[in-house]
Every structure is written in structure tokens, then in C-alpha cells.
């Protein structure tokens, strides 16, 4: 298993090394909370990003790849979709990029303009879940939620070998959040960092 994991990581790093020969999109520049944010492709991995790429893979005791689709009617999106979402929905305040990992993982590196809402916080057992749903734009009246004005969300985690984002999505759907307002960025931090896209955190 360790040999297979190493091979996956090596493949990712090799892909990054070859990225300079591939077309690169223009920088995306947008505003978030009054701050200008630029997403660019450096085509190189920061020194500590190897840990970001490998940690979630090595923590997996058995093959635990996420399915391509997190839930019925929830779109799976790629990097260009995420960047476009940043430049449109995030900038105009109608959308949110949600990091479903625990804060310690986020501290290592995260996607700029993302907001940390760990998967466990939207579980039905969390007594504060309703407050989170209302913070996302849902209206609550006499025990019933109206999600018409709720934000569009893109959810991510460490990547295809982890389950935080799919768990988050499952629990949000169970709470009544409309599937058409949720998208799943399956690549997560593993793919984002391997492609050399801008990150924030200690893996700079």
C-alpha cells in the first residue's frame, strides 16, 4: 500500500514538473471581504506542499477514494469552475467556497477566499447547526427552513482520498439544503496544490 501511495504522489509531482509545457490560464483577480485576491498558476510546488499532498493519502488505512459524484443532483466541479466561482459568486457575495476540513489541516494550506466549516459542524447532532444554516442565508420560521435565499456553495477537503466534503454534502442535503445550490470540488487541496495554484497558509 505504501508503495502504491508513493507512486501516486510521484505521479502528481511529475505532472507538476511537466506543467510548464501545458497551457496556463490568466491570473484570476477578485475581491473578498474588501481584499484583492489573485489566483495564479506557479507550475511549481512550494517546499512544504508535499506534506499537504501526501498526508491525507498516508492516513487512509484502506482504499478510501471518494466517488466522482458526492450525491444525486450535486455537480462535481474542477479547478476552472472553482476559479470562475471565485471571480463571480464569491465576489458578488452570492456564493461561498467551503473548506470542510478540520482547522489544523487548513492551517497548513488552504484555498484563498475559502471559509472553514468543518464537516462535523453541520451534522444533525450539532445543536448549533441551525445557526450555521442561517448564516449561509437560510431563513427559519416555526421549525421550517426556506433555502430560496441561501448561498451557492462549493465544498472541498484534502482531496479524493478523504471524506470530509462528501460527509458535509450528505448532511447539508439531509438538512434540506437544495442540491442545485451545492457543488463538490473533488480534487481538493491535493490536486489544487499539485497544479501549483495559489494557496494561503504555512505551505507558501
Coordinates of N, CA, C and O in Angstrom, one line a residue, residues 83-162:
X83 N -12.3 28.6 -9.9 CA -11.8 29.9 -10.1 C -12.9 30.8 -10.7 O -13.0 32.0 -10.3
X84 N -13.7 30.3 -11.6 CA -14.8 31.1 -12.1 C -15.8 31.5 -11.0 O -16.3 32.6 -10.9
X85 N -16.0 30.5 -10.1 CA -16.9 30.7 -9.0 C -16.4 31.8 -8.1 O -17.1 32.7 -7.6
X86 N -15.1 31.8 -7.9 CA -14.4 32.9 -7.1 C -14.6 34.3 -7.7 O -14.9 35.2 -7.0
X87 N -14.5 34.3 -9.0 CA -14.5 35.6 -9.7 C -15.9 36.1 -9.9 O -16.1 37.3 -10.2
X88 N -16.9 35.3 -9.6 CA -18.3 35.7 -9.8 C -19.1 35.6 -8.5 O -19.3 36.6 -7.9
X89 N -19.5 34.4 -8.1 CA -20.3 34.3 -7.0 C -19.7 34.7 -5.6 O -20.4 35.3 -4.8
X90 N -18.4 34.4 -5.4 CA -17.8 34.9 -4.2 C -17.6 36.4 -4.2 O -17.9 37.0 -3.2
X91 N -17.2 36.9 -5.3 CA -17.0 38.4 -5.4 C -18.3 39.2 -5.1 O -18.3 40.2 -4.5
X92 N -19.4 38.6 -5.7 CA -20.7 39.4 -5.5 C -21.5 39.0 -4.3 O -22.6 39.5 -4.0
X93 N -20.9 38.0 -3.5 CA -21.5 37.7 -2.2 C -22.6 36.7 -2.2 O -23.2 36.4 -1.2
X94 N -22.8 36.1 -3.4 CA -23.9 35.1 -3.5 C -23.4 33.6 -3.3 O -24.2 32.7 -3.3
X95 N -22.1 33.5 -3.2 CA -21.5 32.1 -3.1 C -20.4 32.0 -2.0 O -19.9 33.1 -1.6
X96 N -20.1 30.8 -1.6 CA -19.1 30.6 -0.6 C -18.3 29.3 -0.9 O -18.9 28.3 -1.3
X97 N -17.0 29.4 -0.9 CA -16.2 28.3 -1.0 C -15.9 27.7 0.3 O -15.2 28.4 1.2
X98 N -16.3 26.5 0.6 CA -16.3 25.9 2.0 C -15.2 24.9 2.1 O -15.2 23.9 1.3
X99 N -14.3 25.1 3.0 CA -13.3 24.1 3.4 C -13.8 23.2 4.5 O -14.0 23.7 5.6
X100 N -14.1 22.0 4.2 CA -14.8 21.1 5.2 C -13.8 20.3 6.1 O -14.2 19.5 6.9
X101 N -12.5 20.7 6.0 CA -11.5 20.0 6.9 C -11.5 20.6 8.3 O -12.1 21.6 8.5
X102 N -10.8 19.9 9.2 CA -10.5 20.4 10.5 C -9.6 21.6 10.4 O -8.7 21.7 9.5
X103 N -9.6 22.5 11.4 CA -8.8 23.7 11.3 C -7.3 23.4 11.3 O -6.5 24.2 10.7
X104 N -6.8 22.4 11.9 CA -5.3 22.1 11.8 C -4.9 21.8 10.4 O -3.8 22.2 10.0
X105 N -5.7 21.1 9.7 CA -5.3 20.8 8.3 C -5.4 22.1 7.5 O -4.5 22.4 6.6
X106 N -6.3 22.9 7.7 CA -6.5 24.2 7.0 C -5.3 25.1 7.3 O -4.9 25.9 6.4
X107 N -4.7 25.1 8.5 CA -3.6 25.9 8.9 C -2.4 25.7 8.0 O -1.6 26.6 7.8
X108 N -2.2 24.5 7.5 CA -1.1 24.1 6.7 C -1.2 24.8 5.3 O -0.2 25.5 4.9
X109 N -2.3 24.7 4.7 CA -2.6 25.4 3.4 C -4.0 25.3 3.1 O -4.7 24.3 3.4
X110 N -4.6 26.4 2.5 CA -5.9 26.4 2.1 C -6.1 27.3 0.9 O -5.2 28.1 0.5
X111 N -7.2 27.1 0.2 CA -7.5 27.9 -1.0 C -7.9 29.3 -0.5 O -8.8 29.5 0.3
X112 N -7.3 30.4 -1.1 CA -7.7 31.7 -0.7 C -9.2 32.0 -0.9 O -9.8 31.4 -1.8
X113 N -9.8 32.8 0.0 CA -11.2 33.2 0.0 C -12.1 32.0 0.4 O -13.3 32.2 0.4
X114 N -11.6 30.9 0.8 CA -12.4 29.8 1.3 C -12.7 30.1 2.8 O -12.0 30.8 3.5
X115 N -13.8 29.5 3.3 CA -14.2 29.6 4.7 C -14.3 28.3 5.3 O -14.8 27.3 4.7
X116 N -13.7 28.1 6.5 CA -13.7 26.9 7.2 C -14.9 26.5 7.9 O -15.3 27.2 8.9
X117 N -15.7 25.5 7.5 CA -16.8 25.0 8.2 C -16.6 23.5 8.2 O -16.9 22.7 7.3
X118 N -16.0 23.0 9.3 CA -15.7 21.5 9.4 C -16.9 20.7 9.2 O -18.0 21.1 9.7
X119 N -16.8 19.5 8.6 CA -17.9 18.7 8.3 C -18.8 18.4 9.5 O -20.0 18.3 9.5
X120 N -18.1 18.1 10.7 CA -18.9 17.8 11.9 C -19.8 18.8 12.3 O -20.8 18.6 13.0
X121 N -19.6 20.1 12.0 CA -20.4 21.2 12.4 C -21.8 21.2 11.8 O -22.7 21.9 12.3
X122 N -22.0 20.5 10.7 CA -23.3 20.5 10.0 C -24.0 19.2 10.2 O -25.0 18.9 9.6
X123 N -23.4 18.3 11.1 CA -24.1 17.0 11.4 C -25.4 17.3 12.2 O -25.5 18.3 12.9
X124 N -26.3 16.4 12.1 CA -27.6 16.6 12.7 C -27.5 16.7 14.3 O -28.3 17.3 15.0
X125 N -26.4 16.1 14.8 CA -26.2 16.0 16.2 C -25.6 17.3 16.8 O -25.6 17.5 18.0
X126 N -25.2 18.2 15.9 CA -24.6 19.5 16.4 C -25.8 20.5 16.7 O -26.6 20.9 15.8
X127 N -25.9 20.9 18.0 CA -27.0 21.8 18.4 C -27.0 23.1 17.7 O -28.0 23.9 17.7
X128 N -25.8 23.5 17.1 CA -25.7 24.8 16.5 C -25.8 24.8 15.0 O -25.5 25.8 14.3
X129 N -26.2 23.6 14.5 CA -26.3 23.5 13.0 C -27.3 24.5 12.4 O -27.0 25.1 11.4
X130 N -28.4 24.8 13.1 CA -29.4 25.7 12.5 C -28.8 27.1 12.4 O -29.1 27.8 11.4
X131 N -28.0 27.5 13.3 CA -27.3 28.8 13.2 C -26.4 28.9 12.0 O -26.3 29.9 11.3
X132 N -25.7 27.8 11.7 CA -24.8 27.7 10.5 C -25.6 27.8 9.3 O -25.3 28.6 8.4
X133 N -26.8 27.1 9.2 CA -27.6 27.2 8.0 C -28.1 28.6 7.8 O -28.2 29.1 6.7
X134 N -28.5 29.3 8.9 CA -29.0 30.7 8.8 C -27.9 31.6 8.4 O -28.1 32.6 7.6
X135 N -26.7 31.3 8.8 CA -25.5 32.2 8.4 C -25.2 32.0 6.9 O -24.7 32.9 6.3
X136 N -25.6 30.9 6.4 CA -25.5 30.6 4.9 C -26.7 31.2 4.1 O -26.7 31.0 2.9
X137 N -27.6 31.9 4.8 CA -28.7 32.5 4.1 C -30.0 31.9 4.2 O -31.0 32.4 3.6
X138 N -30.1 30.8 4.9 CA -31.4 30.1 5.0 C -32.3 30.9 6.0 O -31.8 31.4 7.0
X139 N -33.6 30.9 5.8 CA -34.5 31.5 6.7 C -35.2 30.4 7.5 O -35.6 29.4 6.9
X140 N -35.4 30.7 8.8 CA -36.0 29.7 9.7 C -37.3 30.3 10.3 O -37.2 31.3 10.9
X141 N -38.4 29.6 10.2 CA -39.6 30.0 10.8 C -40.4 28.8 11.2 O -40.8 28.0 10.5
X142 N -40.7 28.8 12.5 CA -41.5 27.8 13.2 C -41.0 26.4 12.8 O -41.8 25.5 12.4
X143 N -39.7 26.2 12.9 CA -39.1 24.9 12.7 C -39.0 24.5 11.2 O -38.5 23.4 10.9
X144 N -39.3 25.4 10.3 CA -39.1 25.1 8.9 C -38.1 26.0 8.2 O -38.2 27.2 8.5
X145 N -37.2 25.5 7.4 CA -36.2 26.3 6.7 C -36.7 26.6 5.3 O -37.3 25.8 4.6
X146 N -36.4 27.8 4.9 CA -36.6 28.3 3.5 C -35.2 28.6 2.9 O -34.5 29.5 3.5
X147 N -34.8 27.9 1.9 CA -33.4 28.0 1.4 C -33.4 28.8 0.1 O -32.4 28.8 -0.6
X148 N -34.5 29.5 -0.2 CA -34.5 30.3 -1.5 C -33.4 31.3 -1.6 O -32.8 31.5 -2.7
X149 N -33.1 31.9 -0.5 CA -32.0 32.9 -0.5 C -30.7 32.4 0.0 O -29.8 33.2 0.2
X150 N -30.5 31.1 0.1 CA -29.3 30.6 0.7 C -28.2 30.7 -0.4 O -28.4 30.7 -1.6
X151 N -27.0 30.7 0.1 CA -25.8 30.9 -0.8 C -25.6 29.6 -1.6 O -25.9 28.5 -1.2
X152 N -25.0 29.8 -2.8 CA -24.4 28.7 -3.6 C -23.1 28.3 -2.9 O -22.3 29.2 -2.5
X153 N -22.8 27.0 -2.8 CA -21.6 26.5 -2.1 C -20.8 25.6 -3.0 O -21.4 24.8 -3.8
X154 N -19.5 25.7 -2.9 CA -18.6 24.7 -3.4 C -17.8 24.2 -2.2 O -17.3 24.9 -1.5
X155 N -17.9 22.9 -2.1 CA -17.3 22.2 -0.9 C -16.1 21.4 -1.3 O -16.1 20.7 -2.3
X156 N -15.0 21.5 -0.5 CA -13.8 20.8 -0.8 C -13.2 20.3 0.5 O -13.5 20.8 1.6
X157 N -12.2 19.3 0.4 CA -11.5 18.9 1.6 C -10.0 18.6 1.1 O -9.5 19.3 0.2
X158 N -9.4 17.6 1.7 CA -8.0 17.3 1.2 C -7.9 16.7 -0.2 O -6.9 16.9 -0.8
X159 N -9.0 16.1 -0.6 CA -8.9 15.5 -2.0 C -9.6 14.2 -2.1 O -10.4 13.8 -1.2
X160 N -9.4 13.5 -3.2 CA -10.1 12.3 -3.5 C -10.0 11.1 -2.5 O -10.8 10.2 -2.5
X161 N -9.0 11.2 -1.6 CA -8.8 10.1 -0.6 C -9.4 10.4 0.7 O -9.2 9.7 1.7
X162 N -10.2 11.5 0.8 CA -10.8 11.9 2.1 C -12.3 12.0 1.9 O -12.8 12.2 0.8

